[in-house]
XYZ file of C-alpha atoms in Angstrom:
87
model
C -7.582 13.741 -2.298
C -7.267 12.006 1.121
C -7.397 8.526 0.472
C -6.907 7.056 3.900
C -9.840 8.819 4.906
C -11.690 7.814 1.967
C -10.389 3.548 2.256
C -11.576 4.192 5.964
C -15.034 5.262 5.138
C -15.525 1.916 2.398
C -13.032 -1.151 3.795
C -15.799 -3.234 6.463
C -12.642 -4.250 8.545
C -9.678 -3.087 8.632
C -6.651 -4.814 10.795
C -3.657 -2.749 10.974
C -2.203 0.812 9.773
C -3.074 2.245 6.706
C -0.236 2.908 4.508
C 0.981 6.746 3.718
C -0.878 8.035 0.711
C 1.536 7.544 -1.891
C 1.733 3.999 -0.981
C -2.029 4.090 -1.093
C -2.326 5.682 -4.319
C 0.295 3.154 -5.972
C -1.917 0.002 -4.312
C -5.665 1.435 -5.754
C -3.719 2.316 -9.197
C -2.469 -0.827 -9.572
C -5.633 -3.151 -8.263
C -8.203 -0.811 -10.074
C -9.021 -0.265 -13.464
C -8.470 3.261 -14.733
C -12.277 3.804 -14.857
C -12.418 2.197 -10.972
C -9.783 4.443 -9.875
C -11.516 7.361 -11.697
C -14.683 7.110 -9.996
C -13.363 6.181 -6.613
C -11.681 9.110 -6.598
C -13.961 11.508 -7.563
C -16.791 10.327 -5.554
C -14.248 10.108 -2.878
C -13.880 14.050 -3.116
C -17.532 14.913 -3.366
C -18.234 15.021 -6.701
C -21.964 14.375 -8.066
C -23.074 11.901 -10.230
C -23.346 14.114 -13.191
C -20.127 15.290 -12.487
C -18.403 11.811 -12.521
C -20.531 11.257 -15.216
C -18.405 13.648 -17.516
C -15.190 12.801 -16.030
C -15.570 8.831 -17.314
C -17.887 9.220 -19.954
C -20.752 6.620 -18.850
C -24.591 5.760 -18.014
C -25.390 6.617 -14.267
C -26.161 2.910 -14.205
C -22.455 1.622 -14.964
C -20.994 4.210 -12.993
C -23.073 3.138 -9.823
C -21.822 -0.554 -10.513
C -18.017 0.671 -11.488
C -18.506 2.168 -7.752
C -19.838 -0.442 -6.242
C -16.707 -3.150 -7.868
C -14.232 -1.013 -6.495
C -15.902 -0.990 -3.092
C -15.577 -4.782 -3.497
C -12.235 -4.600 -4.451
C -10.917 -2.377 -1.447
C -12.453 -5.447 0.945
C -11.238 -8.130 -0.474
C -8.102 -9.158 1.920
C -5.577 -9.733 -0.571
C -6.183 -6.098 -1.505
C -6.271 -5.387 2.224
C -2.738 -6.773 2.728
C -1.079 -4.440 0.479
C -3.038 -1.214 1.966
C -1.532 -1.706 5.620
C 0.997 -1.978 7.909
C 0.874 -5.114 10.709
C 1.737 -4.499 13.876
């Protein structure tokens, strides 16, 4: 799982360096819930719907919205902050 790439390809703006991806990993666990971080990921590495689906257990509906939170999340600059490095 590359989540630098994957942050790049949801945060709108991003000012700075991104983090290394243990760093990264630590931030997401600890601003998502488990089911936020879940999804994230595996959507993050390709996975289907129905796939996802079986990973958290849920409707198609709640995992579109679980996605769509965490997208929120990742932009929100407080969040931001944590994921980077200012120059």
């Amino acid at each position: 799982m590359n989540f630098t790439e994957a942050i790049e390809l949801n945060i709108d703006k991003l000012v700075g360096t991104l983090k290394d991806e243990e760093e990264l990993e630590e931030v997401l666990k600890k601003k998502f819930t488990k089911k936020e971080f879940k999804v994230f990921v595996a959507f993050s590495e390709g996975k289907s719907l129905d796939e996802v689906k079986n990973i958290v257990n849920d409707e198609d509906e709640r995992i579109n919205e679980i996605y769509k939170t965490a997208c929120k999340k990742l932009n929100q600059e407080k969040i931001k902050k944590e994921l980077v490095f200012f120059k």
